[in-house]
Coordinates of C-alpha atoms in Angstrom, one line a residue:
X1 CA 148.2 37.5 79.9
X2 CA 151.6 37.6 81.3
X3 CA 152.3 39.9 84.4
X4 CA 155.3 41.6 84.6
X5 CA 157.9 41.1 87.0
X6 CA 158.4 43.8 89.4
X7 CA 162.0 44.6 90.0
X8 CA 163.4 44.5 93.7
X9 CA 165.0 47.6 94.4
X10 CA 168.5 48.2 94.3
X11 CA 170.3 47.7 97.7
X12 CA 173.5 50.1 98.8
X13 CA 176.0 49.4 100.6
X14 CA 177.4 52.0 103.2
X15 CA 180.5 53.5 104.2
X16 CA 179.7 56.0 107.0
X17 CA 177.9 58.8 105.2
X18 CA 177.7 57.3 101.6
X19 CA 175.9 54.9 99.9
X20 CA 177.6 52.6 97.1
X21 CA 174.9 51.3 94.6
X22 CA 176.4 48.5 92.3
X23 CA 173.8 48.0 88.5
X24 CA 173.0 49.3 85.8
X25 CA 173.4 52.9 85.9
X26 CA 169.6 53.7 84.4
X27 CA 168.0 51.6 86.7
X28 CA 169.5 53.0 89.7
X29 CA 169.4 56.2 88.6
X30 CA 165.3 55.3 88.6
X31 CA 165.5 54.1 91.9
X32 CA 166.6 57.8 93.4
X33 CA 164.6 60.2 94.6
X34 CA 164.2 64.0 92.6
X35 CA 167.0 66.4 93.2
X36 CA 169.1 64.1 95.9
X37 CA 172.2 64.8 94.5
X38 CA 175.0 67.3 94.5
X39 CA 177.2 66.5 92.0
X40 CA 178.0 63.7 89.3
X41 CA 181.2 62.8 88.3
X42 CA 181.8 59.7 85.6
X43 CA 183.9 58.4 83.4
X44 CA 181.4 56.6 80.5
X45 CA 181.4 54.6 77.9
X46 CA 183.5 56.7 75.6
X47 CA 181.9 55.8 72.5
X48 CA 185.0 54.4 70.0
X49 CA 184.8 50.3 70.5
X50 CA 187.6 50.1 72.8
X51 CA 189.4 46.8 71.5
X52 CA 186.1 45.8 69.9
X53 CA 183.9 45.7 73.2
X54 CA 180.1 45.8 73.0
X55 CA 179.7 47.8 75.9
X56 CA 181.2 50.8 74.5
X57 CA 179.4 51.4 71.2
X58 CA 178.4 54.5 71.8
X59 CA 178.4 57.6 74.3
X60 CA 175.5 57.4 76.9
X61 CA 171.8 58.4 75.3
X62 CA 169.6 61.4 76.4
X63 CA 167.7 59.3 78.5
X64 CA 170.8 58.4 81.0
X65 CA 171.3 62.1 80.7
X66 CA 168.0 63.1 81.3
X67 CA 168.2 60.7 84.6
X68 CA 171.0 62.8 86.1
X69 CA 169.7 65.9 85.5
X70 CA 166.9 64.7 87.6
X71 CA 168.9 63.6 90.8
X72 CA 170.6 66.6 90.6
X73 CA 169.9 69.3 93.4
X74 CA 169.1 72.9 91.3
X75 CA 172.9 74.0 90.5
X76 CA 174.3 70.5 90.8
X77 CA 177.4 69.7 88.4
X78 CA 178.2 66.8 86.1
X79 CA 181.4 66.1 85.0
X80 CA 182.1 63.9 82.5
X81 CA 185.1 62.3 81.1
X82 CA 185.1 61.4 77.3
X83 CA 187.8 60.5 74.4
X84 CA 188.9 63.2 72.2
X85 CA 187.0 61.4 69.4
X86 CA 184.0 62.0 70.7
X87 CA 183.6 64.3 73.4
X88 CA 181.8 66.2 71.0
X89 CA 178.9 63.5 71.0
X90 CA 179.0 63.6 74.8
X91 CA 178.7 67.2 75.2
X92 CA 176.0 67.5 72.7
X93 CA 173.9 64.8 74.4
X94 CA 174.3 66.5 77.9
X95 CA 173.0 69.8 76.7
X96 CA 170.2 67.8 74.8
X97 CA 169.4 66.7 78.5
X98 CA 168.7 70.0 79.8
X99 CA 172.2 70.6 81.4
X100 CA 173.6 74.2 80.6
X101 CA 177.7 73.2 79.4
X102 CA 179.6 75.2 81.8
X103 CA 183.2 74.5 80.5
X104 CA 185.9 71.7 79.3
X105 CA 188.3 70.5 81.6
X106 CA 191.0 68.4 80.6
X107 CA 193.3 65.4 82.1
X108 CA 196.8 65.8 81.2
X109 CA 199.1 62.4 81.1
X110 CA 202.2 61.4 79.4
X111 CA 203.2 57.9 78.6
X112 CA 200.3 56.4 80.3
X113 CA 197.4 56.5 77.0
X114 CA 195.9 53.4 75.5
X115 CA 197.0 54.5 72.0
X116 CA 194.0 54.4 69.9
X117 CA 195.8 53.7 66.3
X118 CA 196.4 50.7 65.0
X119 CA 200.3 50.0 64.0
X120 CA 200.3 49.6 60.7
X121 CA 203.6 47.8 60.4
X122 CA 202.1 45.5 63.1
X123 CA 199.2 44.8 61.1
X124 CA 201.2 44.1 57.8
X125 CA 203.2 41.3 59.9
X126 CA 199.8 39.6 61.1
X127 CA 198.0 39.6 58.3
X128 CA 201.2 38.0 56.4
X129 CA 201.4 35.4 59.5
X130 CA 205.0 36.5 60.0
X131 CA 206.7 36.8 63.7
X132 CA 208.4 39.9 64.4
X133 CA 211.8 40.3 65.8
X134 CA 212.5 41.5 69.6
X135 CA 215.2 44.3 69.3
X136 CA 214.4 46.2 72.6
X137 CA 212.0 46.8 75.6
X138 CA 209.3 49.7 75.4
X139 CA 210.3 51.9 78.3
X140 CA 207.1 53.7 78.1
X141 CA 205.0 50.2 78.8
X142 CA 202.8 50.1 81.9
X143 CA 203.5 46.2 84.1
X144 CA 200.8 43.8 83.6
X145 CA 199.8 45.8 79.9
X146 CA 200.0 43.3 77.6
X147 CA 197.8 42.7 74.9
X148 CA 197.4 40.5 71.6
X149 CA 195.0 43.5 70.4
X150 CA 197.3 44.6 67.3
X151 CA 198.3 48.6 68.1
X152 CA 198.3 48.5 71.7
X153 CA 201.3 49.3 73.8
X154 CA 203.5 45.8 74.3
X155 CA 206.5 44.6 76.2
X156 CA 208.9 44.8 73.6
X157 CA 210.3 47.1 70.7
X158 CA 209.9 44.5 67.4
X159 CA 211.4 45.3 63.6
X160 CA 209.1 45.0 60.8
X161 CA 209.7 41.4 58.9
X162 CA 207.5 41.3 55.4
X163 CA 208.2 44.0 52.8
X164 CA 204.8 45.8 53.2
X165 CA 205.7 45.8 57.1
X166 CA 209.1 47.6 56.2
X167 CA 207.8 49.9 53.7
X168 CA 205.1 51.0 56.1
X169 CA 206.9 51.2 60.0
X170 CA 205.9 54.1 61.7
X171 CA 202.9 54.9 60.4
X172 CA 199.4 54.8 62.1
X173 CA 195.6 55.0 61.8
X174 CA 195.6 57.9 64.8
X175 CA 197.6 59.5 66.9
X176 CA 198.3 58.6 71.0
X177 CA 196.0 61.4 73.0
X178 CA 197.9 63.1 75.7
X179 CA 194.9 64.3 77.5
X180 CA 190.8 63.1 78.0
X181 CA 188.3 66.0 77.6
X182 CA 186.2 66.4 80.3
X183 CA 182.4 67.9 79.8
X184 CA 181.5 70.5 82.9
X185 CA 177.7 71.2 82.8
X186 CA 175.7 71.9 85.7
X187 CA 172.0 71.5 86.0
X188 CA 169.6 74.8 85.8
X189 CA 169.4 77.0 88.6
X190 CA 166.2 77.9 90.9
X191 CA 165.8 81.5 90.7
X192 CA 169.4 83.5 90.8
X193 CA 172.5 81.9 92.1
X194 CA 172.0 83.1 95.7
X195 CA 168.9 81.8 95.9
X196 CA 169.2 78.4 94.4
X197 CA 172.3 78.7 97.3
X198 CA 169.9 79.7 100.1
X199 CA 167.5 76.9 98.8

């Protein structure tokens, strides 16, 4: 019979006071001690195969959730980014948990999204092999941005060359989000609030 390999534990680094942990979040969220924790704040996996990545198929599980709720000190908050597509999923997972949902915060931007719809003009040209014609630069595109991935923000401003890509500029699978929904949920308190604060 084959013995299992017992995993070395997880090493921080410091920085004065605090402890930087660098693996997978579930394992070192088993590594912690019960209620060490006063808060949580993370930005996930948002669930919507961002430019056909693996690693975000999905919003975190219960279990991960589950994990937080128990590092968290009585009273301790989460907060948890998420994409307007599925914050939903995220929020309902957290309360699954054992978290009570305290409220929805939200990150404002302008000009600065990943858009999540696919150009369909863009598409059209690809799929017909055809190159597109520079007629400008995009003034709202972010240095060092660029991508092959059709839809997201490039460089330039390009006209539509095959017929379908004519009949079909402007439209889009989506629209560009100007904001990222954030979950606020805070673990159970001990007793009433004043307590779980004398605690």
């Amino acid at each position: 019979m084959l013995k299992k390999k017992k995993r070395k534990a997880l090493k921080p680094r410091s920085f004065g006071k605090h402890k930087l942990y660098r693996g997978d979040c579930l394992r070192v969220l088993r590594q912690l001690p019960d209620a060490c924790l006063d808060s949580i704040v993370t930005d996930p996996p948002y669930g919507i195969s961002f430019m056909g990545k693996k690693w975000d198929y999905d919003v975190p599980s219960i279990r991960i959730w589950k994990e937080c709720l128990r590092v968290l000190k009585p009273g301790g908050c989460l907060v948890s980014f998420a994409s307007t597509r599925t914050q939903h999923k995220m929020a309902t997972r957290i309360e699954a948990a054992g978290f009570e949902i305290r409220d929805m915060l939200a990150w404002c931007y302008s000009g600065q999204a990943t858009p999540k719809s696919m150009d369909v003009s863009k598409a059209f040209d690809k799929a017909a092999g055809v190159e597109r014609r520079i007629i400008g630069e995009n003034k709202n595109h972010r240095k060092g941005v660029d991508s092959k991935h059709v839809g997201t923000s490039s460089k330039f401003v390009t006209a539509p060359t095959s017929p379908d890509a004519v009949r079909w500029d402007g439209f889009g699978t989506g629209i560009k989000p100007c904001y990222e929904p954030i979950t606020w949920a805070r673990k159970p308190h001990t007793g009433t609030v004043i307590e779980n604060l004398k605690k």
